[in-house]
Amino acid sequence: MSEVHVYGPAYLDRVLRIDRPLHTAGQQPVDRSADGSLEPGPGLALLDDAGTLLRIDLPQDWPGPFGVVRVRGITLDRQTAGNGPIPSIGWHDDLGGMGAGYASALCGTLVCALGPETDSLSGDVLRMLKISGIDARPIQISGKEADWTLLISSGPHGDKLAAGFRGCHAALKPGDLWIDDDRPPRLTVVAGLPNPLSSFVLRDANAPTIRVFAPAMRNMVDRACPLADFAGSIDILACNRLEWESLAESGSLPGLIPVVIVTDGPEGAQAIVRAESGEVESIRLPAFPRTHPPRDTNRAGEAFASSFVRKLLAEGWTPGPVPLNLLRGAMLRASAAAALVLDRERFGFPDTFEVERAVALGRVD
C-alpha cells in the first residue's frame, strides 16, 4: 500500500484555450472555480450572478457543451465581456480534480467517486487515471455520472476559470471514505471535498499520519460546517490568497494549525507557522524566476503544496513547530515546482530531480 492516502475528486477537464486575457489591463489574472449549470442553446457563453454575459467563439471541432453556462459566485469582467466574443485557439480533454492532482504529485493512493460501469464519462476518467499511473480506489455511486469541468484557460495571460458540473462526488457519504489498510499512512491528504466529508476523514486519521487539507472556495465560506470546527485535525492547510481572505476565522487559525501555506500566483506565496520559539511566524517568498510566460496556470497550487509537503516528509518533520531553515527550503522547492508546472498544458507534475535542478539553476528557462 502507498504511504500516502488522498481523498478527493477525479474528473474530466474539458479545457478551452482562448487567445487573450479574461482580465483587463492592471487587474490580477482570473484564478477561480465555481459550480456551473447549463442552459442548452447555440454557441457558448458564461453568465455571472450580476447578469454579465461573456461570449466565446468556438473551434470548429468543439464537441460541447453548447449554451449558456451560469457560474455562481464569480464576477466576470464587464469590460472584457463588452468587447465582443473572445476567440478560442483550441481545446482538449484532460484529467482534472484536486484529488487526482495530489495523488499524482505525491505518488499516493486515491479515493474518489465515479458513476457505475454504464457511465461512459466515468470510464473516460478511469482510463485517464490509469494512464497517469494513479492507484485509484473509486467508489461507485449508482445513478450518478462522473463530475466534469469546463475550464477556460488563457495560458500566457495566466487566467484559469473553471465551471464545475457536480455528479457523483456530491452523493458521497462519510462512511464511503475509507481504505482497508492495517498500516496507517505517513500522509493523509483531503482535497476539495465538502467540509462534512473532510472533517470526517481528518478526524478519523490515526497517528502518525500528517494531515493535509487543500480546500476549495466552497470549503472556506461554508457556514453550516465551518473550517474552524475541525481546524485542530489539520496539520497543514494549503490554499490560495482569495480562499484565505474569504475565511472569516483566518486570524485565529495559525494558533490551531501548525502550518498554513497561501499561494498568490505571480505574487509568490506565504507560510504562516508555529515556530520553535512558540510564536507564530510569517514568511513570504516571491514567485520563482522564469524567463518566459506561462503556457498554462492549471495545477500550480497542487504542485506548490505537494512539493512543500514532500520536502517536510523527506526531512522527517512531524506535526508541530517548523525550523525556519526547513520552512525556507520547502517553500523554495515548492515555488520552483509551481514555476515548472506552468509549462505543462496537460496533466502532470515535475519530479524531485526537475525541482532540484531548477533550484540549483535559480530559474526556469
JSON list of C-alpha atoms in Angstrom, two decimals, residues 50-230:
[
{"chain": "A", "resi": 50, "resn": "ALA", "atom": "CA", "xyz": [-24.85, 40.02, -11.91]},
{"chain": "A", "resi": 51, "resn": "GLY", "atom": "CA", "xyz": [-26.00, 39.27, -15.47]},
{"chain": "A", "resi": 52, "resn": "THR", "atom": "CA", "xyz": [-22.67, 39.85, -17.25]},
{"chain": "A", "resi": 53, "resn": "LEU", "atom": "CA", "xyz": [-22.52, 37.64, -20.35]},
{"chain": "A", "resi": 54, "resn": "LEU", "atom": "CA", "xyz": [-19.14, 36.63, -21.77]},
{"chain": "A", "resi": 55, "resn": "ARG", "atom": "CA", "xyz": [-19.33, 35.04, -25.23]},
{"chain": "A", "resi": 56, "resn": "ILE", "atom": "CA", "xyz": [-16.66, 32.74, -26.68]},
{"chain": "A", "resi": 57, "resn": "ASP", "atom": "CA", "xyz": [-16.03, 31.94, -30.35]},
{"chain": "A", "resi": 58, "resn": "LEU", "atom": "CA", "xyz": [-15.66, 28.17, -30.53]},
{"chain": "A", "resi": 59, "resn": "PRO", "atom": "CA", "xyz": [-13.25, 25.98, -32.51]},
{"chain": "A", "resi": 60, "resn": "GLN", "atom": "CA", "xyz": [-14.88, 24.19, -35.45]},
{"chain": "A", "resi": 61, "resn": "ASP", "atom": "CA", "xyz": [-14.39, 20.77, -33.85]},
{"chain": "A", "resi": 62, "resn": "TRP", "atom": "CA", "xyz": [-15.73, 21.79, -30.42]},
{"chain": "A", "resi": 63, "resn": "PRO", "atom": "CA", "xyz": [-17.75, 18.81, -29.02]},
{"chain": "A", "resi": 64, "resn": "GLY", "atom": "CA", "xyz": [-19.76, 20.81, -26.48]},
{"chain": "A", "resi": 65, "resn": "PRO", "atom": "CA", "xyz": [-21.17, 21.96, -24.19]},
{"chain": "A", "resi": 66, "resn": "PHE", "atom": "CA", "xyz": [-23.29, 24.46, -26.11]},
{"chain": "A", "resi": 67, "resn": "GLY", "atom": "CA", "xyz": [-25.42, 27.11, -24.50]},
{"chain": "A", "resi": 68, "resn": "VAL", "atom": "CA", "xyz": [-25.15, 29.48, -21.53]},
{"chain": "A", "resi": 69, "resn": "VAL", "atom": "CA", "xyz": [-23.10, 28.31, -18.54]},
{"chain": "A", "resi": 70, "resn": "ARG", "atom": "CA", "xyz": [-24.05, 30.12, -15.34]},
{"chain": "A", "resi": 71, "resn": "VAL", "atom": "CA", "xyz": [-21.12, 30.44, -12.94]},
{"chain": "A", "resi": 72, "resn": "ARG", "atom": "CA", "xyz": [-22.10, 31.05, -9.32]},
{"chain": "A", "resi": 73, "resn": "GLY", "atom": "CA", "xyz": [-20.03, 33.18, -7.00]},
{"chain": "A", "resi": 74, "resn": "ILE", "atom": "CA", "xyz": [-17.84, 34.63, -9.78]},
{"chain": "A", "resi": 75, "resn": "THR", "atom": "CA", "xyz": [-17.91, 38.18, -11.12]},
{"chain": "A", "resi": 76, "resn": "LEU", "atom": "CA", "xyz": [-16.96, 38.39, -14.79]},
{"chain": "A", "resi": 77, "resn": "ASP", "atom": "CA", "xyz": [-15.18, 41.48, -16.09]},
{"chain": "A", "resi": 78, "resn": "ARG", "atom": "CA", "xyz": [-17.72, 43.75, -17.78]},
{"chain": "A", "resi": 79, "resn": "GLN", "atom": "CA", "xyz": [-15.14, 45.45, -19.98]},
{"chain": "A", "resi": 80, "resn": "THR", "atom": "CA", "xyz": [-13.84, 42.14, -21.30]},
{"chain": "A", "resi": 81, "resn": "ALA", "atom": "CA", "xyz": [-17.39, 40.89, -21.88]},
{"chain": "A", "resi": 82, "resn": "GLY", "atom": "CA", "xyz": [-18.36, 44.09, -23.67]},
{"chain": "A", "resi": 83, "resn": "ASN", "atom": "CA", "xyz": [-15.54, 43.87, -26.23]},
{"chain": "A", "resi": 84, "resn": "GLY", "atom": "CA", "xyz": [-17.26, 41.11, -28.19]},
{"chain": "A", "resi": 85, "resn": "PRO", "atom": "CA", "xyz": [-16.76, 37.33, -28.32]},
{"chain": "A", "resi": 86, "resn": "ILE", "atom": "CA", "xyz": [-13.37, 36.03, -27.17]},
{"chain": "A", "resi": 87, "resn": "PRO", "atom": "CA", "xyz": [-11.62, 33.95, -29.88]},
{"chain": "A", "resi": 88, "resn": "SER", "atom": "CA", "xyz": [-10.57, 30.43, -28.91]},
{"chain": "A", "resi": 89, "resn": "ILE", "atom": "CA", "xyz": [-7.46, 28.65, -30.19]},
{"chain": "A", "resi": 90, "resn": "GLY", "atom": "CA", "xyz": [-8.14, 25.01, -29.35]},
{"chain": "A", "resi": 91, "resn": "TRP", "atom": "CA", "xyz": [-9.46, 22.52, -26.87]},
{"chain": "A", "resi": 92, "resn": "HIS", "atom": "CA", "xyz": [-8.58, 19.16, -25.29]},
{"chain": "A", "resi": 93, "resn": "ASP", "atom": "CA", "xyz": [-9.84, 16.76, -22.64]},
{"chain": "A", "resi": 94, "resn": "ASP", "atom": "CA", "xyz": [-7.62, 16.14, -19.63]},
{"chain": "A", "resi": 95, "resn": "LEU", "atom": "CA", "xyz": [-7.64, 14.56, -16.19]},
{"chain": "A", "resi": 96, "resn": "GLY", "atom": "CA", "xyz": [-8.81, 17.01, -13.55]},
{"chain": "A", "resi": 97, "resn": "GLY", "atom": "CA", "xyz": [-9.65, 17.21, -9.88]},
{"chain": "A", "resi": 98, "resn": "MET", "atom": "CA", "xyz": [-7.54, 18.11, -6.85]},
{"chain": "A", "resi": 99, "resn": "GLY", "atom": "CA", "xyz": [-7.66, 14.52, -5.64]},
{"chain": "A", "resi": 100, "resn": "ALA", "atom": "CA", "xyz": [-6.12, 13.26, -8.87]},
{"chain": "A", "resi": 101, "resn": "GLY", "atom": "CA", "xyz": [-3.55, 16.07, -8.78]},
{"chain": "A", "resi": 102, "resn": "TYR", "atom": "CA", "xyz": [-2.30, 15.38, -5.26]},
{"chain": "A", "resi": 103, "resn": "ALA", "atom": "CA", "xyz": [-2.33, 11.61, -5.80]},
{"chain": "A", "resi": 104, "resn": "SER", "atom": "CA", "xyz": [-0.18, 12.02, -8.90]},
{"chain": "A", "resi": 105, "resn": "ALA", "atom": "CA", "xyz": [2.25, 14.56, -7.44]},
{"chain": "A", "resi": 106, "resn": "LEU", "atom": "CA", "xyz": [2.70, 12.59, -4.19]},
{"chain": "A", "resi": 107, "resn": "CYS", "atom": "CA", "xyz": [2.50, 9.05, -5.66]},
{"chain": "A", "resi": 108, "resn": "GLY", "atom": "CA", "xyz": [-0.46, 8.32, -3.40]},
{"chain": "A", "resi": 109, "resn": "THR", "atom": "CA", "xyz": [-3.48, 6.04, -3.36]},
{"chain": "A", "resi": 110, "resn": "LEU", "atom": "CA", "xyz": [-6.60, 7.96, -4.39]},
{"chain": "A", "resi": 111, "resn": "VAL", "atom": "CA", "xyz": [-10.11, 7.53, -3.01]},
{"chain": "A", "resi": 112, "resn": "CYS", "atom": "CA", "xyz": [-12.59, 9.25, -5.33]},
{"chain": "A", "resi": 113, "resn": "ALA", "atom": "CA", "xyz": [-16.13, 8.78, -6.60]},
{"chain": "A", "resi": 114, "resn": "LEU", "atom": "CA", "xyz": [-17.21, 7.62, -10.05]},
{"chain": "A", "resi": 115, "resn": "GLY", "atom": "CA", "xyz": [-20.50, 6.57, -11.56]},
{"chain": "A", "resi": 116, "resn": "PRO", "atom": "CA", "xyz": [-21.48, 3.00, -12.45]},
{"chain": "A", "resi": 117, "resn": "GLU", "atom": "CA", "xyz": [-19.79, 0.99, -15.21]},
{"chain": "A", "resi": 118, "resn": "THR", "atom": "CA", "xyz": [-22.52, 2.07, -17.64]},
{"chain": "A", "resi": 119, "resn": "ASP", "atom": "CA", "xyz": [-21.47, 5.74, -17.32]},
{"chain": "A", "resi": 120, "resn": "SER", "atom": "CA", "xyz": [-19.16, 6.47, -20.24]},
{"chain": "A", "resi": 121, "resn": "LEU", "atom": "CA", "xyz": [-17.78, 9.63, -18.60]},
{"chain": "A", "resi": 122, "resn": "SER", "atom": "CA", "xyz": [-16.69, 7.62, -15.57]},
{"chain": "A", "resi": 123, "resn": "GLY", "atom": "CA", "xyz": [-14.99, 5.16, -17.91]},
{"chain": "A", "resi": 124, "resn": "ASP", "atom": "CA", "xyz": [-13.06, 8.03, -19.51]},
{"chain": "A", "resi": 125, "resn": "VAL", "atom": "CA", "xyz": [-11.89, 9.28, -16.10]},
{"chain": "A", "resi": 126, "resn": "LEU", "atom": "CA", "xyz": [-10.84, 5.78, -15.03]},
{"chain": "A", "resi": 127, "resn": "ARG", "atom": "CA", "xyz": [-8.76, 5.36, -18.19]},
{"chain": "A", "resi": 128, "resn": "MET", "atom": "CA", "xyz": [-7.08, 8.72, -17.60]},
{"chain": "A", "resi": 129, "resn": "LEU", "atom": "CA", "xyz": [-6.23, 7.71, -14.03]},
{"chain": "A", "resi": 130, "resn": "LYS", "atom": "CA", "xyz": [-4.60, 4.51, -15.28]},
{"chain": "A", "resi": 131, "resn": "ILE", "atom": "CA", "xyz": [-2.65, 6.33, -18.00]},
{"chain": "A", "resi": 132, "resn": "SER", "atom": "CA", "xyz": [-1.35, 8.73, -15.35]},
{"chain": "A", "resi": 133, "resn": "GLY", "atom": "CA", "xyz": [-0.22, 5.82, -13.17]},
{"chain": "A", "resi": 134, "resn": "ILE", "atom": "CA", "xyz": [-2.54, 6.73, -10.28]},
{"chain": "A", "resi": 135, "resn": "ASP", "atom": "CA", "xyz": [-3.55, 3.95, -7.89]},
{"chain": "A", "resi": 136, "resn": "ALA", "atom": "CA", "xyz": [-7.26, 4.78, -7.69]},
{"chain": "A", "resi": 137, "resn": "ARG", "atom": "CA", "xyz": [-9.87, 3.17, -5.42]},
{"chain": "A", "resi": 138, "resn": "PRO", "atom": "CA", "xyz": [-13.07, 4.59, -6.91]},
{"chain": "A", "resi": 139, "resn": "ILE", "atom": "CA", "xyz": [-16.35, 4.44, -5.02]},
{"chain": "A", "resi": 140, "resn": "GLN", "atom": "CA", "xyz": [-19.14, 3.69, -7.48]},
{"chain": "A", "resi": 141, "resn": "ILE", "atom": "CA", "xyz": [-22.24, 5.83, -6.96]},
{"chain": "A", "resi": 142, "resn": "SER", "atom": "CA", "xyz": [-25.34, 4.30, -8.51]},
{"chain": "A", "resi": 143, "resn": "GLY", "atom": "CA", "xyz": [-27.44, 6.55, -10.72]},
{"chain": "A", "resi": 144, "resn": "LYS", "atom": "CA", "xyz": [-24.84, 9.33, -10.95]},
{"chain": "A", "resi": 145, "resn": "GLU", "atom": "CA", "xyz": [-22.37, 10.27, -13.67]},
{"chain": "A", "resi": 146, "resn": "ALA", "atom": "CA", "xyz": [-18.78, 11.41, -13.15]},
{"chain": "A", "resi": 147, "resn": "ASP", "atom": "CA", "xyz": [-18.09, 15.06, -12.38]},
{"chain": "A", "resi": 148, "resn": "TRP", "atom": "CA", "xyz": [-16.61, 17.21, -15.13]},
{"chain": "A", "resi": 149, "resn": "THR", "atom": "CA", "xyz": [-15.39, 20.78, -15.55]},
{"chain": "A", "resi": 150, "resn": "LEU", "atom": "CA", "xyz": [-15.43, 23.34, -18.32]},
{"chain": "A", "resi": 151, "resn": "LEU", "atom": "CA", "xyz": [-12.06, 25.06, -17.88]},
{"chain": "A", "resi": 152, "resn": "ILE", "atom": "CA", "xyz": [-11.34, 28.32, -19.73]},
{"chain": "A", "resi": 153, "resn": "SER", "atom": "CA", "xyz": [-7.59, 28.99, -19.91]},
{"chain": "A", "resi": 154, "resn": "SER", "atom": "CA", "xyz": [-5.69, 31.91, -21.43]},
{"chain": "A", "resi": 155, "resn": "GLY", "atom": "CA", "xyz": [-2.25, 30.34, -20.99]},
{"chain": "A", "resi": 156, "resn": "PRO", "atom": "CA", "xyz": [0.41, 33.10, -21.17]},
{"chain": "A", "resi": 157, "resn": "HIS", "atom": "CA", "xyz": [-2.06, 35.60, -19.69]},
{"chain": "A", "resi": 158, "resn": "GLY", "atom": "CA", "xyz": [-2.40, 33.49, -16.54]},
{"chain": "A", "resi": 159, "resn": "ASP", "atom": "CA", "xyz": [-6.19, 33.07, -16.42]},
{"chain": "A", "resi": 160, "resn": "LYS", "atom": "CA", "xyz": [-7.99, 29.93, -15.28]},
{"chain": "A", "resi": 161, "resn": "LEU", "atom": "CA", "xyz": [-11.77, 29.93, -14.92]},
{"chain": "A", "resi": 162, "resn": "ALA", "atom": "CA", "xyz": [-13.38, 26.58, -14.11]},
{"chain": "A", "resi": 163, "resn": "ALA", "atom": "CA", "xyz": [-17.12, 25.85, -14.11]},
{"chain": "A", "resi": 164, "resn": "GLY", "atom": "CA", "xyz": [-17.75, 22.53, -12.36]},
{"chain": "A", "resi": 165, "resn": "PHE", "atom": "CA", "xyz": [-20.68, 20.23, -13.07]},
{"chain": "A", "resi": 166, "resn": "ARG", "atom": "CA", "xyz": [-21.17, 18.04, -10.00]},
{"chain": "A", "resi": 167, "resn": "GLY", "atom": "CA", "xyz": [-22.32, 14.44, -10.22]},
{"chain": "A", "resi": 168, "resn": "CYS", "atom": "CA", "xyz": [-21.14, 11.52, -8.13]},
{"chain": "A", "resi": 169, "resn": "HIS", "atom": "CA", "xyz": [-18.98, 13.35, -5.56]},
{"chain": "A", "resi": 170, "resn": "ALA", "atom": "CA", "xyz": [-22.00, 15.31, -4.33]},
{"chain": "A", "resi": 171, "resn": "ALA", "atom": "CA", "xyz": [-23.60, 11.98, -3.37]},
{"chain": "A", "resi": 172, "resn": "LEU", "atom": "CA", "xyz": [-20.70, 10.74, -1.20]},
{"chain": "A", "resi": 173, "resn": "LYS", "atom": "CA", "xyz": [-21.36, 9.91, 2.46]},
{"chain": "A", "resi": 174, "resn": "PRO", "atom": "CA", "xyz": [-18.75, 9.86, 5.23]},
{"chain": "A", "resi": 175, "resn": "GLY", "atom": "CA", "xyz": [-18.94, 6.09, 5.61]},
{"chain": "A", "resi": 176, "resn": "ASP", "atom": "CA", "xyz": [-17.91, 5.66, 1.96]},
{"chain": "A", "resi": 177, "resn": "LEU", "atom": "CA", "xyz": [-14.47, 7.13, 2.57]},
{"chain": "A", "resi": 178, "resn": "TRP", "atom": "CA", "xyz": [-12.01, 4.60, 3.84]},
{"chain": "A", "resi": 179, "resn": "ILE", "atom": "CA", "xyz": [-9.05, 2.47, 2.75]},
{"chain": "A", "resi": 180, "resn": "ASP", "atom": "CA", "xyz": [-8.68, -1.06, 4.08]},
{"chain": "A", "resi": 181, "resn": "ASP", "atom": "CA", "xyz": [-5.09, -0.93, 5.32]},
{"chain": "A", "resi": 182, "resn": "ASP", "atom": "CA", "xyz": [-3.56, -2.33, 8.51]},
{"chain": "A", "resi": 183, "resn": "ARG", "atom": "CA", "xyz": [-0.77, 0.25, 8.49]},
{"chain": "A", "resi": 184, "resn": "PRO", "atom": "CA", "xyz": [-1.60, 3.97, 8.80]},
{"chain": "A", "resi": 185, "resn": "PRO", "atom": "CA", "xyz": [-0.11, 6.15, 6.05]},
{"chain": "A", "resi": 186, "resn": "ARG", "atom": "CA", "xyz": [2.63, 8.70, 6.65]},
{"chain": "A", "resi": 187, "resn": "LEU", "atom": "CA", "xyz": [0.47, 11.31, 4.96]},
{"chain": "A", "resi": 188, "resn": "THR", "atom": "CA", "xyz": [-3.29, 11.82, 4.58]},
{"chain": "A", "resi": 189, "resn": "VAL", "atom": "CA", "xyz": [-4.46, 14.46, 2.10]},
{"chain": "A", "resi": 190, "resn": "VAL", "atom": "CA", "xyz": [-8.06, 15.66, 1.81]},
{"chain": "A", "resi": 191, "resn": "ALA", "atom": "CA", "xyz": [-8.55, 17.87, -1.25]},
{"chain": "A", "resi": 192, "resn": "GLY", "atom": "CA", "xyz": [-11.68, 19.66, -2.41]},
{"chain": "A", "resi": 193, "resn": "LEU", "atom": "CA", "xyz": [-14.29, 17.51, -0.63]},
{"chain": "A", "resi": 194, "resn": "PRO", "atom": "CA", "xyz": [-17.15, 19.23, 1.23]},
{"chain": "A", "resi": 195, "resn": "ASN", "atom": "CA", "xyz": [-16.42, 20.13, 4.85]},
{"chain": "A", "resi": 196, "resn": "PRO", "atom": "CA", "xyz": [-18.56, 17.40, 6.47]},
{"chain": "A", "resi": 197, "resn": "LEU", "atom": "CA", "xyz": [-16.66, 14.74, 4.48]},
{"chain": "A", "resi": 198, "resn": "SER", "atom": "CA", "xyz": [-13.29, 16.42, 5.00]},
{"chain": "A", "resi": 199, "resn": "SER", "atom": "CA", "xyz": [-13.89, 16.72, 8.74]},
{"chain": "A", "resi": 200, "resn": "PHE", "atom": "CA", "xyz": [-14.80, 13.02, 8.97]},
{"chain": "A", "resi": 201, "resn": "VAL", "atom": "CA", "xyz": [-11.63, 11.86, 7.20]},
{"chain": "A", "resi": 202, "resn": "LEU", "atom": "CA", "xyz": [-9.25, 14.22, 9.01]},
{"chain": "A", "resi": 203, "resn": "ARG", "atom": "CA", "xyz": [-10.62, 13.45, 12.46]},
{"chain": "A", "resi": 204, "resn": "ASP", "atom": "CA", "xyz": [-10.56, 9.72, 11.75]},
{"chain": "A", "resi": 205, "resn": "ALA", "atom": "CA", "xyz": [-6.94, 9.73, 10.53]},
{"chain": "A", "resi": 206, "resn": "ASN", "atom": "CA", "xyz": [-4.71, 7.90, 13.01]},
{"chain": "A", "resi": 207, "resn": "ALA", "atom": "CA", "xyz": [-1.25, 8.94, 14.16]},
{"chain": "A", "resi": 208, "resn": "PRO", "atom": "CA", "xyz": [1.49, 9.06, 12.98]},
{"chain": "A", "resi": 209, "resn": "THR", "atom": "CA", "xyz": [-0.08, 10.37, 9.76]},
{"chain": "A", "resi": 210, "resn": "ILE", "atom": "CA", "xyz": [0.42, 14.03, 8.78]},
{"chain": "A", "resi": 211, "resn": "ARG", "atom": "CA", "xyz": [-2.94, 15.53, 7.82]},
{"chain": "A", "resi": 212, "resn": "VAL", "atom": "CA", "xyz": [-3.12, 17.96, 4.90]},
{"chain": "A", "resi": 213, "resn": "PHE", "atom": "CA", "xyz": [-6.26, 19.86, 3.91]},
{"chain": "A", "resi": 214, "resn": "ALA", "atom": "CA", "xyz": [-6.44, 21.51, 0.48]},
{"chain": "A", "resi": 215, "resn": "PRO", "atom": "CA", "xyz": [-9.78, 23.34, 0.31]},
{"chain": "A", "resi": 216, "resn": "ALA", "atom": "CA", "xyz": [-11.79, 24.86, -2.50]},
{"chain": "A", "resi": 217, "resn": "MET", "atom": "CA", "xyz": [-13.59, 28.18, -2.09]},
{"chain": "A", "resi": 218, "resn": "ARG", "atom": "CA", "xyz": [-16.79, 26.42, -1.01]},
{"chain": "A", "resi": 219, "resn": "ASN", "atom": "CA", "xyz": [-14.92, 24.96, 1.99]},
{"chain": "A", "resi": 220, "resn": "MET", "atom": "CA", "xyz": [-13.84, 28.39, 3.17]},
{"chain": "A", "resi": 221, "resn": "VAL", "atom": "CA", "xyz": [-17.28, 30.01, 3.04]},
{"chain": "A", "resi": 222, "resn": "ASP", "atom": "CA", "xyz": [-19.25, 27.07, 4.47]},
{"chain": "A", "resi": 223, "resn": "ARG", "atom": "CA", "xyz": [-21.17, 28.39, 7.49]},
{"chain": "A", "resi": 224, "resn": "ALA", "atom": "CA", "xyz": [-23.03, 25.15, 8.29]},
{"chain": "A", "resi": 225, "resn": "CYS", "atom": "CA", "xyz": [-19.77, 23.25, 8.89]},
{"chain": "A", "resi": 226, "resn": "PRO", "atom": "CA", "xyz": [-17.07, 25.92, 9.26]},
{"chain": "A", "resi": 227, "resn": "LEU", "atom": "CA", "xyz": [-13.43, 25.03, 8.84]},
{"chain": "A", "resi": 228, "resn": "ALA", "atom": "CA", "xyz": [-12.69, 26.34, 12.34]},
{"chain": "A", "resi": 229, "resn": "ASP", "atom": "CA", "xyz": [-14.74, 23.45, 13.79]},
{"chain": "A", "resi": 230, "resn": "PHE", "atom": "CA", "xyz": [-12.17, 20.87, 12.62]}
]
